PDB file of C-alpha atoms and ligand atoms in Angstrom:
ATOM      1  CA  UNK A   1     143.108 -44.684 178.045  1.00  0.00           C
ATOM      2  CA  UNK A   2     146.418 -46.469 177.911  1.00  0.00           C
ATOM      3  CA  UNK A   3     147.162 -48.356 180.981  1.00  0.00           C
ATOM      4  CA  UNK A   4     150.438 -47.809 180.639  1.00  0.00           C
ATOM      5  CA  UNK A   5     150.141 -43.963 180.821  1.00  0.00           C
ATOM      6  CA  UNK A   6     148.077 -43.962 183.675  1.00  0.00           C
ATOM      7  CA  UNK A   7     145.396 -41.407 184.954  1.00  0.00           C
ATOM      8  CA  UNK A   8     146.874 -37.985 184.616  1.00  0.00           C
ATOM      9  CA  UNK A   9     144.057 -36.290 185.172  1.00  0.00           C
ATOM     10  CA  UNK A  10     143.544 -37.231 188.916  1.00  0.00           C
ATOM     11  CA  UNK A  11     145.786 -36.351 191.919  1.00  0.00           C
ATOM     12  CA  UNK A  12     149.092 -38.211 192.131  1.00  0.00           C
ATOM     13  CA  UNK A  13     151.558 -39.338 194.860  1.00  0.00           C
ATOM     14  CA  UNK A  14     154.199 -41.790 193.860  1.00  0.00           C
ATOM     15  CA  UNK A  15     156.367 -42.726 196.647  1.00  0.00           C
ATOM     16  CA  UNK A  16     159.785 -44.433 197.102  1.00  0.00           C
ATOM     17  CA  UNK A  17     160.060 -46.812 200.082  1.00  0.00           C
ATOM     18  CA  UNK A  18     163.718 -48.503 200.647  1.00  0.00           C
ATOM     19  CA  UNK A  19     164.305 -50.299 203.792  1.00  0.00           C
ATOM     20  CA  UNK A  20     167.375 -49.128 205.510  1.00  0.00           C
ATOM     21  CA  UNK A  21     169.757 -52.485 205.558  1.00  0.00           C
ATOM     22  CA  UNK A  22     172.710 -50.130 203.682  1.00  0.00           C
ATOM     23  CA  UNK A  23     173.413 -47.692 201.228  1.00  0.00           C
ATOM     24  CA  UNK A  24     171.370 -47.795 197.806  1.00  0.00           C
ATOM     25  CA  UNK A  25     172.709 -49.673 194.824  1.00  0.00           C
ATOM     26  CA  UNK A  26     171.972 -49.187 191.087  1.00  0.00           C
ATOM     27  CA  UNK A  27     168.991 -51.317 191.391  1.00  0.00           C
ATOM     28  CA  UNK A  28     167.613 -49.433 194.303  1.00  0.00           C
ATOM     29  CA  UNK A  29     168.165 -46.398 192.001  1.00  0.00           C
ATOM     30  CA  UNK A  30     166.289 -47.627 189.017  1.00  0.00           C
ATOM     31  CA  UNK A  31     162.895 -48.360 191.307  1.00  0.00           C
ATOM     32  CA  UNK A  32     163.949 -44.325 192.724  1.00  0.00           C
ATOM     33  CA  UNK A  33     164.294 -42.922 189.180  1.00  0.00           C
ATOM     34  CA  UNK A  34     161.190 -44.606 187.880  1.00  0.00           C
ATOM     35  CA  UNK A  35     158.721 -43.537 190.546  1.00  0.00           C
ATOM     36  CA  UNK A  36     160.183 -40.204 190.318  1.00  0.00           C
ATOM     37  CA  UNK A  37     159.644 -40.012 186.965  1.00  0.00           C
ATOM     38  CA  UNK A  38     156.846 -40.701 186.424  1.00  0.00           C
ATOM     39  CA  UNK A  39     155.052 -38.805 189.210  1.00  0.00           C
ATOM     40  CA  UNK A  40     156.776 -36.001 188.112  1.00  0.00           C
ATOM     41  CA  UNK A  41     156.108 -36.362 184.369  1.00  0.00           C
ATOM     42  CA  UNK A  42     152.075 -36.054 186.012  1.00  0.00           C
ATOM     43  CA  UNK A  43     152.766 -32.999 188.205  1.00  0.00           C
ATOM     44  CA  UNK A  44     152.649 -35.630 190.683  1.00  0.00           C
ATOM     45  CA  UNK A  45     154.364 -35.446 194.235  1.00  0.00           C
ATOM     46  CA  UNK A  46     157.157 -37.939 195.184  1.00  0.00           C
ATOM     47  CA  UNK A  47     157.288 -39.180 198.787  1.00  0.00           C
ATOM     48  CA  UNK A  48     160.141 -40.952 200.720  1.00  0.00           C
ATOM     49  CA  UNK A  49     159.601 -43.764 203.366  1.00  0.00           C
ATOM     50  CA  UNK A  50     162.045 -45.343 205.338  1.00  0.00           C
ATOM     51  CA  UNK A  51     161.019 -48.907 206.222  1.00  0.00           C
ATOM     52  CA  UNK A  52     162.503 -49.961 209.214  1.00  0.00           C
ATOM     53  CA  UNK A  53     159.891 -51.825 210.534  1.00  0.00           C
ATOM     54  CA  UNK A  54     162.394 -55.173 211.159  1.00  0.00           C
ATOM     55  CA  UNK A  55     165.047 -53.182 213.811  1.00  0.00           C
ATOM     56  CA  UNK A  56     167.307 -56.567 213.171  1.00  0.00           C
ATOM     57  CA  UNK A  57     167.943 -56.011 210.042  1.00  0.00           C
ATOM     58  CA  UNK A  58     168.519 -51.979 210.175  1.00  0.00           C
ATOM     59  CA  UNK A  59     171.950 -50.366 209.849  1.00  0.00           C
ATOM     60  CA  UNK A  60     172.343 -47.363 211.898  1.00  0.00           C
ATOM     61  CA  UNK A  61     172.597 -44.481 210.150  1.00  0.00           C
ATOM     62  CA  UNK A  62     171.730 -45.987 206.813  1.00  0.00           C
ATOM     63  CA  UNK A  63     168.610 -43.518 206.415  1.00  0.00           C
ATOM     64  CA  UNK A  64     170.501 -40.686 206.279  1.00  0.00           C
ATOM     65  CA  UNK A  65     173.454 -41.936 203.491  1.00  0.00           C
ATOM     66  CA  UNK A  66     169.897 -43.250 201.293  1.00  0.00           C
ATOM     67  CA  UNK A  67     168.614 -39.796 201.689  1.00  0.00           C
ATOM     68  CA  UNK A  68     171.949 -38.268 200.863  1.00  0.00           C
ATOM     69  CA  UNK A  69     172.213 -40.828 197.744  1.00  0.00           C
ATOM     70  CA  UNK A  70     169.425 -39.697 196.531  1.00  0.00           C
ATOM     71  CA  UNK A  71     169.579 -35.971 196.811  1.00  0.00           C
ATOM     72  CA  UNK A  72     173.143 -36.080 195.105  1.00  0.00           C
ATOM     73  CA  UNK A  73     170.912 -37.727 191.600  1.00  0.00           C
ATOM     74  CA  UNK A  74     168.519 -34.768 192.142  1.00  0.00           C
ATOM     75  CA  UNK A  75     165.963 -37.039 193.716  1.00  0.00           C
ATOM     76  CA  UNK A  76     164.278 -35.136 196.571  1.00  0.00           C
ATOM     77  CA  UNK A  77     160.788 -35.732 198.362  1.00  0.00           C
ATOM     78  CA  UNK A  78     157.819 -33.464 198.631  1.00  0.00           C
ATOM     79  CA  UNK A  79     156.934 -33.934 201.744  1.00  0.00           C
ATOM     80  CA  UNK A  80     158.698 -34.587 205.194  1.00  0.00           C
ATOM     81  CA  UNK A  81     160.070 -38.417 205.208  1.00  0.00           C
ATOM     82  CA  UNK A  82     158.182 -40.810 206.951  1.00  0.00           C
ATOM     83  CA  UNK A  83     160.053 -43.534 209.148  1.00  0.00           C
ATOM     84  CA  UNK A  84     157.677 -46.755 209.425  1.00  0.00           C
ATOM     85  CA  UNK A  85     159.061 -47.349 213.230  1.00  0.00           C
ATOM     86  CA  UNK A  86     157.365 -44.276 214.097  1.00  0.00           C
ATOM     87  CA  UNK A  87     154.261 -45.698 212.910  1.00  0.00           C
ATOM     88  CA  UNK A  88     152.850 -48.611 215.278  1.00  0.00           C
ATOM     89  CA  UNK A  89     150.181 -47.193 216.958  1.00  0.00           C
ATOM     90  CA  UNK A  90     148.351 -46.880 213.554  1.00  0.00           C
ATOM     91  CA  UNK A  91     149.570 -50.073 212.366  1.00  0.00           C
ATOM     92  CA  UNK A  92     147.988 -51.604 215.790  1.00  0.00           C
ATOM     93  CA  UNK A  93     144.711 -49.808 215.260  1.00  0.00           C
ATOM     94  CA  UNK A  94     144.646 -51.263 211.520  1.00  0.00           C
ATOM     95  CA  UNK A  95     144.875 -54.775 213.238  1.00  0.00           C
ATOM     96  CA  UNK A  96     142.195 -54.262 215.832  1.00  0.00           C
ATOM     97  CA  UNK A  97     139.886 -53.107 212.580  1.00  0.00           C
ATOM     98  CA  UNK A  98     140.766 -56.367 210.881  1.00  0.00           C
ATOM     99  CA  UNK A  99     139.865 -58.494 214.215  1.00  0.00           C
ATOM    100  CA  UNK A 100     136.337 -56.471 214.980  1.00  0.00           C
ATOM    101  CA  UNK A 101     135.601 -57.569 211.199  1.00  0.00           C
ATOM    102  CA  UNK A 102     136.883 -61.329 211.833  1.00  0.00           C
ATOM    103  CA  UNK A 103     139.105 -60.564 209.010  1.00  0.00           C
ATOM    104  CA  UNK A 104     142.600 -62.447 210.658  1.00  0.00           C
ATOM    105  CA  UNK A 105     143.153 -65.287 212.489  1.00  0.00           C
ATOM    106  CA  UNK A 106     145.658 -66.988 214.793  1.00  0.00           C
ATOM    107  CA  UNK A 107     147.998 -69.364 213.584  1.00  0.00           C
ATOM    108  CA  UNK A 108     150.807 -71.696 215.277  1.00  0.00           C
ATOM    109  CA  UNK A 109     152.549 -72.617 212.242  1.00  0.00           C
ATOM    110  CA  UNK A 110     155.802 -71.725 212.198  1.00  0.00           C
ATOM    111  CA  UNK A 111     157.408 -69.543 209.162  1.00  0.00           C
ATOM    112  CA  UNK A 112     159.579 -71.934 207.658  1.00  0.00           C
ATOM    113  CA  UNK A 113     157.392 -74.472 206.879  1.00  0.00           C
ATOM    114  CA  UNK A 114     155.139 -72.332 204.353  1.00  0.00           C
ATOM    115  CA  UNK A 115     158.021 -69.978 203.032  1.00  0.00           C
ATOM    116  CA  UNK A 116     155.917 -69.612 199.526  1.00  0.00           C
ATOM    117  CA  UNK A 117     151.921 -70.872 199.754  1.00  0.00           C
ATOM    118  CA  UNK A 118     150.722 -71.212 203.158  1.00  0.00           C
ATOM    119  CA  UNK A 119     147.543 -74.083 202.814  1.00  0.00           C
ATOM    120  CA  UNK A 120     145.409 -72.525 205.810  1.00  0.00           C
ATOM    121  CA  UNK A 121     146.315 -74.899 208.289  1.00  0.00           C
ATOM    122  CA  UNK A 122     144.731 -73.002 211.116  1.00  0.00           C
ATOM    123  CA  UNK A 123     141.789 -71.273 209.277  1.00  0.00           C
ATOM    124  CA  UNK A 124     139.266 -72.711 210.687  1.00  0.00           C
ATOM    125  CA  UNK A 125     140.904 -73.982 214.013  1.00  0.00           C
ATOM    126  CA  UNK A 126     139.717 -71.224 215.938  1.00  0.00           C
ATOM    127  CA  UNK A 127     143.006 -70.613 217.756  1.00  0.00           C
ATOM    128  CA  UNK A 128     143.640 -68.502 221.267  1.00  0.00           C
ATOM    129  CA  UNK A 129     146.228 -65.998 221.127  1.00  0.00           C
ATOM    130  CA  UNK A 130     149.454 -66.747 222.806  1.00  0.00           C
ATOM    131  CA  UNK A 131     152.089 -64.261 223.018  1.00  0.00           C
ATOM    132  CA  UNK A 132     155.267 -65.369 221.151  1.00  0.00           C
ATOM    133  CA  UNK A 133     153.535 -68.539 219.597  1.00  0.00           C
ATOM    134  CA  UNK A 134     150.865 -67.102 217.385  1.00  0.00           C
ATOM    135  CA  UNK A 135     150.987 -64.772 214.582  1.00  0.00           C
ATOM    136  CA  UNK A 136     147.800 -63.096 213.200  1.00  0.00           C
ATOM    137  CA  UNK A 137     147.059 -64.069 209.427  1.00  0.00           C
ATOM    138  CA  UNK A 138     144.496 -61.967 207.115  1.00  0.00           C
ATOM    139  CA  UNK A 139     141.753 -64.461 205.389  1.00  0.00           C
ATOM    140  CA  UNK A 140     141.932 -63.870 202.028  1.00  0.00           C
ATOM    141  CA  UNK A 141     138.887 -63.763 199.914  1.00  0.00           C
ATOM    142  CA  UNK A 142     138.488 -67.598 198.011  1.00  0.00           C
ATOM    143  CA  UNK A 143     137.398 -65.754 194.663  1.00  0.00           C
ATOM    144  CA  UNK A 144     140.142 -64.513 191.733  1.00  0.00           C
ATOM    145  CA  UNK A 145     141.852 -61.623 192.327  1.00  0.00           C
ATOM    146  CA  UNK A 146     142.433 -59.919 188.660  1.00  0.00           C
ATOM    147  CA  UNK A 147     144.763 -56.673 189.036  1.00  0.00           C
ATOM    148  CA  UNK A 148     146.155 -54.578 185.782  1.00  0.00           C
ATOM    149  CA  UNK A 149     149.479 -53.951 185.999  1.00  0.00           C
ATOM    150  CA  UNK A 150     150.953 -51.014 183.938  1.00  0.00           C
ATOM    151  CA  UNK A 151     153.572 -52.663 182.328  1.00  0.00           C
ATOM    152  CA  UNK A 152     151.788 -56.347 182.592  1.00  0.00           C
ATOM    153  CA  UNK A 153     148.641 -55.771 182.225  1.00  0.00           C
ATOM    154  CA  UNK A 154     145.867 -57.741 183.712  1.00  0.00           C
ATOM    155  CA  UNK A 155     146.862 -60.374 185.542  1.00  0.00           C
ATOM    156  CA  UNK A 156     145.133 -63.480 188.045  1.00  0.00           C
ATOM    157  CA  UNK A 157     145.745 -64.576 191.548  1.00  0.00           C
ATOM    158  CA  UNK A 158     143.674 -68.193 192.084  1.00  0.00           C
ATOM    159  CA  UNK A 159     143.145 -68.675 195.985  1.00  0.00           C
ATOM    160  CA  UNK A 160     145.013 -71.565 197.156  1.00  0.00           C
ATOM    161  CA  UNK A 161     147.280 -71.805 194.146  1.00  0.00           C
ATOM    162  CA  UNK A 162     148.760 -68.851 193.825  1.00  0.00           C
ATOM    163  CA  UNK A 163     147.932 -66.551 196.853  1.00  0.00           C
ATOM    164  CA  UNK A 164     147.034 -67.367 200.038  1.00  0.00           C
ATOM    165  CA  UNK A 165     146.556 -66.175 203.860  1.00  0.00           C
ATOM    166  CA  UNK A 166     149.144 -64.234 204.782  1.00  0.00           C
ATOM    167  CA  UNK A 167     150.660 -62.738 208.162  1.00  0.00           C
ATOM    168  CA  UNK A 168     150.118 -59.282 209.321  1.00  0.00           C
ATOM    169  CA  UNK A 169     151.473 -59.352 213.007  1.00  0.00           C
ATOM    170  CA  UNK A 170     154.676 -61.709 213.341  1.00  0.00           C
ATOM    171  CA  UNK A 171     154.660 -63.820 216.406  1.00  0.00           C
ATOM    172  CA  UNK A 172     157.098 -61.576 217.484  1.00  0.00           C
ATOM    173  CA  UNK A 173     154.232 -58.717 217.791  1.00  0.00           C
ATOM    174  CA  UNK A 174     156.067 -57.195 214.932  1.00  0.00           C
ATOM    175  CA  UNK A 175     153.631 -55.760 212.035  1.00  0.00           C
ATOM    176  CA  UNK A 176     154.597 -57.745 209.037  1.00  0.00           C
ATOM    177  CA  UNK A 177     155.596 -55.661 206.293  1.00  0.00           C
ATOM    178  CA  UNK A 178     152.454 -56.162 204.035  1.00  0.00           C
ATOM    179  CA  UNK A 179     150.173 -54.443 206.565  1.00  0.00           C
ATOM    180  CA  UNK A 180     152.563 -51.720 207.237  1.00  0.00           C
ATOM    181  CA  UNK A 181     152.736 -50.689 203.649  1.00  0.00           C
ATOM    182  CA  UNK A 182     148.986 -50.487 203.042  1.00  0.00           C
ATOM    183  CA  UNK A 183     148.440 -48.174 206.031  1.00  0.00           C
ATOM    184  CA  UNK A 184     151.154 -46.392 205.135  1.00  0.00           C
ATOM    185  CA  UNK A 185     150.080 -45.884 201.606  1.00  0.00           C
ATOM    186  CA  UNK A 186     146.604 -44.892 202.693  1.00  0.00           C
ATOM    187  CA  UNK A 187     147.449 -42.595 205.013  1.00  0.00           C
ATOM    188  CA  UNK A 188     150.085 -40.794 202.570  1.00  0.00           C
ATOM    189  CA  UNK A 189     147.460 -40.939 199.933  1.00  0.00           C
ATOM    190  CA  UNK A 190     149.614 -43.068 197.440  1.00  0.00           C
ATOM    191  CA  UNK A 191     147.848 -42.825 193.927  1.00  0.00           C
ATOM    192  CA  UNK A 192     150.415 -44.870 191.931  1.00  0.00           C
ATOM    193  CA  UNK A 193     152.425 -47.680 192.841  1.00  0.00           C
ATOM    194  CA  UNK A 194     156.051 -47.874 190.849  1.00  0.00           C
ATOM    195  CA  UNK A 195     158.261 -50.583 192.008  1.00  0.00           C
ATOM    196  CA  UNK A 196     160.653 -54.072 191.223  1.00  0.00           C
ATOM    197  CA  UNK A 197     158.932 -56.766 189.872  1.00  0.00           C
ATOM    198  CA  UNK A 198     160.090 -59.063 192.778  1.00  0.00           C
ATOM    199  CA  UNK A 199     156.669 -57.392 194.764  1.00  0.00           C
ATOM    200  CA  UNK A 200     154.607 -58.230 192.378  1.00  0.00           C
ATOM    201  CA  UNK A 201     153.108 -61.515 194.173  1.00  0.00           C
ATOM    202  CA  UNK A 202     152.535 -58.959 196.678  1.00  0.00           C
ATOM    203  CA  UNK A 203     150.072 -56.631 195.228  1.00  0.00           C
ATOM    204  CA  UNK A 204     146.988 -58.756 195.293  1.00  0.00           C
ATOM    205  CA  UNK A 205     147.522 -59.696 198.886  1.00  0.00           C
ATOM    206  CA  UNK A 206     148.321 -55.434 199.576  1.00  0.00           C
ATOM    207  CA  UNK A 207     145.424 -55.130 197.098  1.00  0.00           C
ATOM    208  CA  UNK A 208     142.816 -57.722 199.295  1.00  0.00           C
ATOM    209  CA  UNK A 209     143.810 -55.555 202.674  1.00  0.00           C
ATOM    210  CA  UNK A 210     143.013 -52.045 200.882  1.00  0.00           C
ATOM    211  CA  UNK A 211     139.513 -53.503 200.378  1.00  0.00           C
ATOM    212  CA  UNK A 212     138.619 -54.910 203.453  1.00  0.00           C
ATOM    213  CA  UNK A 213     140.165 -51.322 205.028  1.00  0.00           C
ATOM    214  CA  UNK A 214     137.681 -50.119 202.605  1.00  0.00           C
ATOM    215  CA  UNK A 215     140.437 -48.030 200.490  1.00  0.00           C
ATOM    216  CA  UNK A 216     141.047 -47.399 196.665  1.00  0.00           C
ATOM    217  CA  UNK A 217     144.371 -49.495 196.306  1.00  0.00           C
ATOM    218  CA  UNK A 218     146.719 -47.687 194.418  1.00  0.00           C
ATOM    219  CA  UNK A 219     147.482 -48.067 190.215  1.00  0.00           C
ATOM    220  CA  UNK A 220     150.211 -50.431 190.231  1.00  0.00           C
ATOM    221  CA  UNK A 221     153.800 -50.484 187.601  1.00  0.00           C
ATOM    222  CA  UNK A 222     156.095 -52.829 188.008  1.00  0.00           C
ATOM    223  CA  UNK A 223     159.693 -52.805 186.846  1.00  0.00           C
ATOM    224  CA  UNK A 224     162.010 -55.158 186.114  1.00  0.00           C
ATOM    225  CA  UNK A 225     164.726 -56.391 188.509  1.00  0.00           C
ATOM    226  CA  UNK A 226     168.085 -55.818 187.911  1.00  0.00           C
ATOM    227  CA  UNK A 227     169.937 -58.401 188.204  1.00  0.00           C
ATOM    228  CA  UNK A 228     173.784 -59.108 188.818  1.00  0.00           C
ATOM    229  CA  UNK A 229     176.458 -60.947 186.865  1.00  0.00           C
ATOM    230  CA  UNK A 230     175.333 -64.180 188.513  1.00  0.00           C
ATOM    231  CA  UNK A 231     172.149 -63.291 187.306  1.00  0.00           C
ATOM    232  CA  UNK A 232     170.682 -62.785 190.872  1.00  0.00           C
ATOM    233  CA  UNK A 233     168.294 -59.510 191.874  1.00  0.00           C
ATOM    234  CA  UNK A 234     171.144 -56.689 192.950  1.00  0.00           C
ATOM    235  CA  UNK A 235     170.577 -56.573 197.078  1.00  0.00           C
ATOM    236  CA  UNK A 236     172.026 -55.564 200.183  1.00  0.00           C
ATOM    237  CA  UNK A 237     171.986 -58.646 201.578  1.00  0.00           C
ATOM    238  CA  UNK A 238     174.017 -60.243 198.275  1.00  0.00           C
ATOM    239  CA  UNK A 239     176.283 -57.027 199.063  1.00  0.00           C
ATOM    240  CA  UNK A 240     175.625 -54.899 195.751  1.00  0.00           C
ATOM    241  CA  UNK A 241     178.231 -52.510 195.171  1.00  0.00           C
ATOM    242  CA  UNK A 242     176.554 -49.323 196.889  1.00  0.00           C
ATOM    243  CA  UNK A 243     176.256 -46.684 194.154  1.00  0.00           C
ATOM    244  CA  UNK A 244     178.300 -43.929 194.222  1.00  0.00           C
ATOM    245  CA  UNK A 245     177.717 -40.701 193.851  1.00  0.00           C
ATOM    246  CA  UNK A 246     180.768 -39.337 192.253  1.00  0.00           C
ATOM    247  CA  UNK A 247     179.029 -38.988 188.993  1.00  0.00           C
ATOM    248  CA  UNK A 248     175.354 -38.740 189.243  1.00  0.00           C
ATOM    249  CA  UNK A 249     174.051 -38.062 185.670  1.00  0.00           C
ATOM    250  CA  UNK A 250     176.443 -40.956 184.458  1.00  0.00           C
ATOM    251  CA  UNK A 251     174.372 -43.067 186.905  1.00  0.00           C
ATOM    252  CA  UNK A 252     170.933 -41.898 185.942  1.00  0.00           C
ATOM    253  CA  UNK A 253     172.164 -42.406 182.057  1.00  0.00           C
ATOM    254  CA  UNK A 254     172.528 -46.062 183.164  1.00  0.00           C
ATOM    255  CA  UNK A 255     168.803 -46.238 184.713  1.00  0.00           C
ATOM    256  CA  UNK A 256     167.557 -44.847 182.349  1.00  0.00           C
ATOM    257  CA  UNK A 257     169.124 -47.512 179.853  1.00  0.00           C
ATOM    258  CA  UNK A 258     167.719 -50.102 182.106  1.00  0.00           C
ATOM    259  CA  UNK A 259     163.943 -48.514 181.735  1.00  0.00           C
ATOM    260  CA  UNK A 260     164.386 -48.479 177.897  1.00  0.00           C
ATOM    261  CA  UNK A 261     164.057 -44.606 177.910  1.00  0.00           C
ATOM    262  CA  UNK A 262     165.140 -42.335 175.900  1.00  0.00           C
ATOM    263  CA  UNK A 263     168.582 -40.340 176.607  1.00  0.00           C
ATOM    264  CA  UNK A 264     168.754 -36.666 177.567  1.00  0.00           C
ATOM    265  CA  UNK A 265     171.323 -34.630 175.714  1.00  0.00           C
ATOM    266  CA  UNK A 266     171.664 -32.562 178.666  1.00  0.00           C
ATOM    267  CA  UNK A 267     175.034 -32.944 180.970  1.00  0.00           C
ATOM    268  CA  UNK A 268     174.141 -30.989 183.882  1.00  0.00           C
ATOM    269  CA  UNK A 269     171.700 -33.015 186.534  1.00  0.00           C
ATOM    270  CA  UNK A 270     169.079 -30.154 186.665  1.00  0.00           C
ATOM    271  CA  UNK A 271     168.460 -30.563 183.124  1.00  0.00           C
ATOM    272  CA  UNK A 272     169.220 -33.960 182.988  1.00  0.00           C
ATOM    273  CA  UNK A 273     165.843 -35.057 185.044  1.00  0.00           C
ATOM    274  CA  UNK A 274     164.099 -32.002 183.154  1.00  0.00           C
ATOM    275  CA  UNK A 275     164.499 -33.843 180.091  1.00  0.00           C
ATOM    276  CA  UNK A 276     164.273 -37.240 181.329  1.00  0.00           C
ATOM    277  CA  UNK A 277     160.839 -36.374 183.010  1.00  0.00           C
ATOM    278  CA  UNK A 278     159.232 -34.538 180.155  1.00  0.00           C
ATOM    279  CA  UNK A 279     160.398 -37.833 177.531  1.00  0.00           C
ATOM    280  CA  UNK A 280     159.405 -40.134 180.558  1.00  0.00           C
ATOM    281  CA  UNK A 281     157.283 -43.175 178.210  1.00  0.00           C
ATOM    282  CA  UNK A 282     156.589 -45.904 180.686  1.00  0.00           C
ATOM    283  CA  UNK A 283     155.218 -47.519 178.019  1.00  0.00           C
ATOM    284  CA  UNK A 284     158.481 -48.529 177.271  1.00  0.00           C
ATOM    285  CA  UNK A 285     159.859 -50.246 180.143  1.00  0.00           C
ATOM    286  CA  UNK A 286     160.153 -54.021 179.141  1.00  0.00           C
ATOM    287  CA  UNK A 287     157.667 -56.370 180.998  1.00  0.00           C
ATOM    288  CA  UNK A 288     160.399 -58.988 181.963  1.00  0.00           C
ATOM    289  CA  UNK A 289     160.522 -59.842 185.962  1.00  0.00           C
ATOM    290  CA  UNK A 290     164.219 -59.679 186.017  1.00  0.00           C
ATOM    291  CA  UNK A 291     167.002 -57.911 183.530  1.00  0.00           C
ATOM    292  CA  UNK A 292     171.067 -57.581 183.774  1.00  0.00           C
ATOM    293  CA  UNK A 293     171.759 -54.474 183.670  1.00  0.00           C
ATOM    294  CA  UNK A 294     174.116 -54.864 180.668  1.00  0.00           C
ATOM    295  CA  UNK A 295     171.237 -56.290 178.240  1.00  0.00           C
ATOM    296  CA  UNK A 296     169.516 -53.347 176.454  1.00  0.00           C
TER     297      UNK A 296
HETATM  298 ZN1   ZN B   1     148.813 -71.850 210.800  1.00  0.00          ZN
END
């Protein structure tokens, strides 16, 4: 089988989880297009989740212009939309799991000083819990963790070096966002994983918490970034010109540019994604972590 094609044979749901800081941008739109595509190009289903799991850094009412963004570029979900606030109680009994298995421990050490490799200060310290001054951190295994990529193929995680334990309940009592997105991808049954290269780091750690929760993690692709004239990742927080929906299939041309697909003759959106889905080679996409969106 190619990895790059993935499994068509079995079940797929693809999903498409922005957080909702403010409107989508073109690089928001290229990680949409590609996970539509290619769980549509399977007969796959597409799912939308809102994460707005950090209420500081939500906009009000930015949900509903994503969703709206979206639909204008043809890009609607399968199922109902799920809204990761709505989800603690399940994201609280994922915890308890991980503390009946003595899978997480608590940790004092504040965020700042480990913003990258955290060296396991309080691993074996045994801690107490104290509300506001500990967070809860998931042990990671000390072995290699080897994961094939779709676009990058197999690549290794060394314990200590380049992964290590990381928090999944903030000090704050807020569920960090790598727990949240592992129960939320088992529970929606997420097959395949299609996302920006700037999570990859992530997927062993999301990887190491779908085993211990004793579930099949999910096929991973990931694309590149795009990045902006200054040659930083296009984000919210860098204020990214929000896309706009004026001219939809003009936009999608443009993603599709970015993904190194091939370009439908078509004008009209409808057709547009017909083609686009049916040519959809993800083969293709280039394996660099970050790409201007001008370079072809
Ligand atoms: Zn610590």
């Amino acid at each position: 089988m190619n990895p790059a094609v993935g499994d068509r044979s079995s079940i797929y749901i693809g999903r498409f989880a922005p957080s909702p800081s403010g409107p989508l941008h073109f690089g928001s739109l290229v990680a949409a297009v590609a996970s539509f595509l290619d769980a549509k190009s399977c007969a796959g289903q597409w799912l939308v989740r809102i994460e707005d799991l950090d209420p500081p850094r939500a906009v009000a009412g930015s949900d509903h212009v994503i969703l709206s963004q979206l639909a204008a570029h043809g890009l609607r979900p399968d199922q109902p939309v799920v809204y990761q606030s709505q989800r603690l109680p399940q994201y609280a009994a994922a915890v308890k799991k991980l503390k009946q298995q003595g899978l997480v421990y608590h940790c004092r050490c504040a965020r700042r000083d480990y913003q990258t490799h955290y060296p396991g200060t309080c691993r074996t310290q045994n801690l107490k819990p104290e509300p506001g001054g500990t967070a809860l951190r998931f042990r990671v295994g000390s072995s290699p963790h080897t994961l094939v990529d779709r676009v990058h193929g197999a690549l290794t995680w060394h314990y200590g070096e380049s992964m290590s334990d990381f928090v999944v309940q903030r000090k704050d009592g807020l569920h960090a966002y790598q727990l949240a997105v592992v129960i939320d991808d088992i529970d929606q049954r997420i097959s395949h994983v299609v996302r920006g290269a700037d999570l990859l780091h992530a997927a062993p750690l999301q990887e190491a918490l779908f085993t211990a929760l004793e579930a099949t993690p999910p096929k991973q692709l990931h694309i590149p970034v795009v990045l902006g004239n200054d040659g930083r990742k296009l984000s919210k927080q860098a204020r990214a010109k929000p896309l706009d929906t004026e001219n939809p299939v003009n936009n999608l041309r443009r993603a599709l540019a970015f993904l190194n697909q091939r370009q439908p003759p078509q004008h009209t959106l409808e057709n547009f994604l017909k083609y686009a889905c049916d040519h959809w080679q993800p083969e293709r996409i280039p394996a660099l972590m970050g790409r201007s969106e001008t370079t072809n």
